[in-house]
Amino acid sequence: MCGIIGCAGRGDATLDTLLTGLGNLEYRGYDSAGVALANESLDVAKKSGELDALREAVADRTLHGSVGVGHTRWSTHGPPTDANAHPHQDCTGDVAVVHNGIIENYQQLRDELAADGHEFRSDTDTEVVPHLVEAALADGADPEAAVRQALARLEGSYAVAVVVAGVDAVFAARQDSPLVLGVADGATYLASDVPAFREYTDRVVYLEDGEFARVEAGGFEVTDFEGNAREVTVDTVDWDPEDTGKSGYDHFMLKEIHEQPRALRQCLQGRVDELGADVSLEVDPDVDRVQFVACGTSYHAALYAARLFRSAGVPAQAFLAHEYALDVPPIEDDLVVGVSQSGETADTLAALREARRRGARTLACTNVVGSTMARECDETLYIRSGPEIGVAASKTFSAQLAALNLLALSTVGPGDEQMREVIAALRDLPGDVQAVLDDTNAAEVAREYVDSDGFFFIGRGANFPVALEGALKLKEISYAHAEGFAAGELKHGTLALVTEDTPVFAVVTGDGEAARKTIGNVKEVEARDAPVVAVTDGESDVGRYADHVLEVPATNQRTAAVLANVQLQLVAYHVANELGRPIDKPRNLAKSVTVE
């Protein structure tokens, strides 16, 4: 969840490189930031709050160092204060550490170190690490060996980067938290995510769990924790650093909403044969049963996908990953699919690892090439949406729905009439999304209801996950109370909350039984004076009962859900914008949830 940047070989540009990298990682979510530069001594600066506070703190200081590390922290142990910000140092001030993850045995280690005379200045679990390194150095270990000895004492998840006064290297290690190296001529980088250093190099090495790296100006060495050499692969990142800019939009989220037509084209390209009514994926289509595991927005995509598989005659269920890992259902010959934008979601990784331990075949549905999930699973289905910077998922959710449509279709077999119809709808989907973006009146709806007491989102069938996602988006970025649920649940309790100040967004597409029953639910809330916003393709008469209509093009019901979701994304964005919220960096949230 936090962000790490490190570099060696940047000379006088080390500080600027670290600050630039931290700026590129702001999207991950944070509440404090800091840097440490190493020469014969250590120069450290850290501040709570936005990155600008750190920039101001170093503006009047001269920080020198041939190597350095930086960090954006999202609080877990202790509030966001200057003292709790990373990097953390030892008693001598010669060791500085930045850390993502949670050290589960930190209290035991802290008590032990305090008993030996070490003084602690923060509430964090991280601070035990520099003191462990200090103790090993005092016992005669060289700096690299001291870091290794400290890591051997840790239990939990971590990505750690360490600098030591007088050493022109950064020591780094990974266990259940992402860490990637950037390789350039004359300089080497490390970070929790590629955007931190993408403008300097497109060559990367993804570290695996249990790997240790020594990063220097002239290159790097990767070993296991015991010091045995590891073979690594240098990959090339295929996206441009400009892809992570705002391109003239006020917010990354708005830009990424408008990038959805392109993201969908990228997702579908080369994978569908409309003439032959066939789908081509690098995934084994032989599936008896499917279990999906995911969290948050990706869980909503999993709910949607499970319906697709069931409609194809394949039994399928979607599980919240953090609950699945605690109470794993019978697996037998099931395919277990982990859905995660980042491929680093800790809860989803834990669920997949437990499924693999029980002998399941696993598949990762993710956006990030080289992510932990992609490397650990038996197979991978990339959604190919391009980098997403806004914390609230937008284009990645739409691409997940498209990719999971393809996965479900691959089990049907070529030539099936249902497949032919859905493929045609998928072909038209990018253009249909563009039509929504061009013609939407979501800003008008947002202005009308921005001061409401609460918001309800309802849908049935494939539109039920869309209702959940619409509510989640509004909560994430506007901080308004919002609830999404299956439309049939209204009469089972939620009607007690419905008033003239709680608009109800009803997702109604097609004119089948689901649409007719949802219209009945609309009439229920209308009778209680609640305003109704219908998200509809006009195939039913729901519009006559609505105060406002958000239109989507008529299409197959599977792809209509994607279009309805785009309208709800826009409503959430405009409500948050009217309220002046920090849309790209909502409070308390992080882009990649890498701790359980």
mmCIF file of N, CA, C and O in Angstrom, residues 7 11 68 90 118 121 139 175 300 330 356 390-391 415 420 427 436 493 514:
data_model
loop_
_atom_site.group_PDB
_atom_site.id
_atom_site.type_symbol
_atom_site.label_atom_id
_atom_site.label_comp_id
_atom_site.label_asym_id
_atom_site.label_seq_id
_atom_site.Cartn_x
_atom_site.Cartn_y
_atom_site.Cartn_z
ATOM 1 N N CYS A 7 17.551 4.359 -5.340
ATOM 2 C CA CYS A 7 18.409 4.474 -6.526
ATOM 3 C C CYS A 7 19.871 4.515 -6.125
ATOM 4 O O CYS A 7 20.228 4.888 -5.010
ATOM 5 N N GLY A 11 24.150 10.290 -8.666
ATOM 6 C CA GLY A 11 25.025 11.390 -8.285
ATOM 7 C C GLY A 11 24.288 12.517 -7.600
ATOM 8 O O GLY A 11 23.496 12.305 -6.672
ATOM 9 N N GLY A 68 20.257 6.360 -2.279
ATOM 10 C CA GLY A 68 19.196 6.836 -1.406
ATOM 11 C C GLY A 68 17.930 6.027 -1.529
ATOM 12 O O GLY A 68 17.749 5.245 -2.480
ATOM 13 N N ASP A 90 18.492 3.812 13.277
ATOM 14 C CA ASP A 90 18.940 3.157 14.497
ATOM 15 C C ASP A 90 19.429 4.210 15.494
ATOM 16 O O ASP A 90 19.313 5.421 15.251
ATOM 17 N N HIS A 118 18.385 -0.245 23.335
ATOM 18 C CA HIS A 118 18.012 0.520 22.138
ATOM 19 C C HIS A 118 16.838 1.446 22.449
ATOM 20 O O HIS A 118 15.887 1.059 23.137
ATOM 21 N N ARG A 121 11.852 5.752 18.786
ATOM 22 C CA ARG A 121 11.299 7.103 18.644
ATOM 23 C C ARG A 121 9.929 7.104 17.969
ATOM 24 O O ARG A 121 9.332 8.160 17.800
ATOM 25 N N ASP A 139 28.057 -6.447 16.488
ATOM 26 C CA ASP A 139 28.632 -7.766 16.731
ATOM 27 C C ASP A 139 29.692 -8.129 15.708
ATOM 28 O O ASP A 139 30.221 -9.253 15.731
ATOM 29 N N GLN A 175 9.281 -10.134 0.778
ATOM 30 C CA GLN A 175 8.527 -11.273 1.267
ATOM 31 C C GLN A 175 7.056 -10.876 1.328
ATOM 32 O O GLN A 175 6.653 -10.108 2.199
ATOM 33 N N HIS A 300 -16.678 -7.441 -7.408
ATOM 34 C CA HIS A 300 -17.861 -7.173 -8.222
ATOM 35 C C HIS A 300 -17.690 -7.755 -9.631
ATOM 36 O O HIS A 300 -18.637 -8.303 -10.200
ATOM 37 N N PRO A 330 -14.896 -27.011 -0.603
ATOM 38 C CA PRO A 330 -14.314 -28.144 -1.348
ATOM 39 C C PRO A 330 -13.870 -27.701 -2.731
ATOM 40 O O PRO A 330 -14.584 -26.968 -3.424
ATOM 41 N N ARG A 356 -3.942 -23.466 -4.157
ATOM 42 C CA ARG A 356 -2.849 -24.240 -4.781
ATOM 43 C C ARG A 356 -2.341 -25.311 -3.819
ATOM 44 O O ARG A 356 -2.012 -26.418 -4.237
ATOM 45 N N GLY A 390 -5.496 6.578 -10.833
ATOM 46 C CA GLY A 390 -6.520 6.910 -9.851
ATOM 47 C C GLY A 390 -6.769 5.747 -8.904
ATOM 48 O O GLY A 390 -6.833 4.596 -9.325
ATOM 49 N N VAL A 391 -6.909 6.048 -7.610
ATOM 50 C CA VAL A 391 -7.117 4.988 -6.625
ATOM 51 C C VAL A 391 -8.403 4.217 -6.916
ATOM 52 O O VAL A 391 -8.448 2.989 -6.832
ATOM 53 N N GLY A 415 -18.551 -21.418 -32.772
ATOM 54 C CA GLY A 415 -19.748 -21.609 -33.576
ATOM 55 C C GLY A 415 -21.039 -21.512 -32.811
ATOM 56 O O GLY A 415 -22.112 -21.471 -33.422
ATOM 57 N N ARG A 420 -21.653 -16.071 -30.821
ATOM 58 C CA ARG A 420 -21.668 -15.157 -31.957
ATOM 59 C C ARG A 420 -22.298 -13.815 -31.570
ATOM 60 O O ARG A 420 -21.805 -12.755 -31.914
ATOM 61 N N ARG A 427 -17.532 -6.527 -29.860
ATOM 62 C CA ARG A 427 -16.922 -5.739 -30.944
ATOM 63 C C ARG A 427 -17.409 -4.301 -30.895
ATOM 64 O O ARG A 427 -16.664 -3.352 -31.114
ATOM 65 N N VAL A 436 -21.648 6.726 -24.772
ATOM 66 C CA VAL A 436 -22.044 7.122 -23.414
ATOM 67 C C VAL A 436 -21.247 8.346 -22.972
ATOM 68 O O VAL A 436 -21.805 9.324 -22.441
ATOM 69 N N GLY A 493 -35.963 -4.859 4.147
ATOM 70 C CA GLY A 493 -35.329 -4.029 5.166
ATOM 71 C C GLY A 493 -34.944 -2.644 4.713
ATOM 72 O O GLY A 493 -35.131 -1.668 5.452
ATOM 73 N N ALA A 514 -36.088 -9.744 -15.467
ATOM 74 C CA ALA A 514 -35.312 -8.946 -14.513
ATOM 75 C C ALA A 514 -35.693 -7.477 -14.605
ATOM 76 O O ALA A 514 -35.829 -6.787 -13.585
#
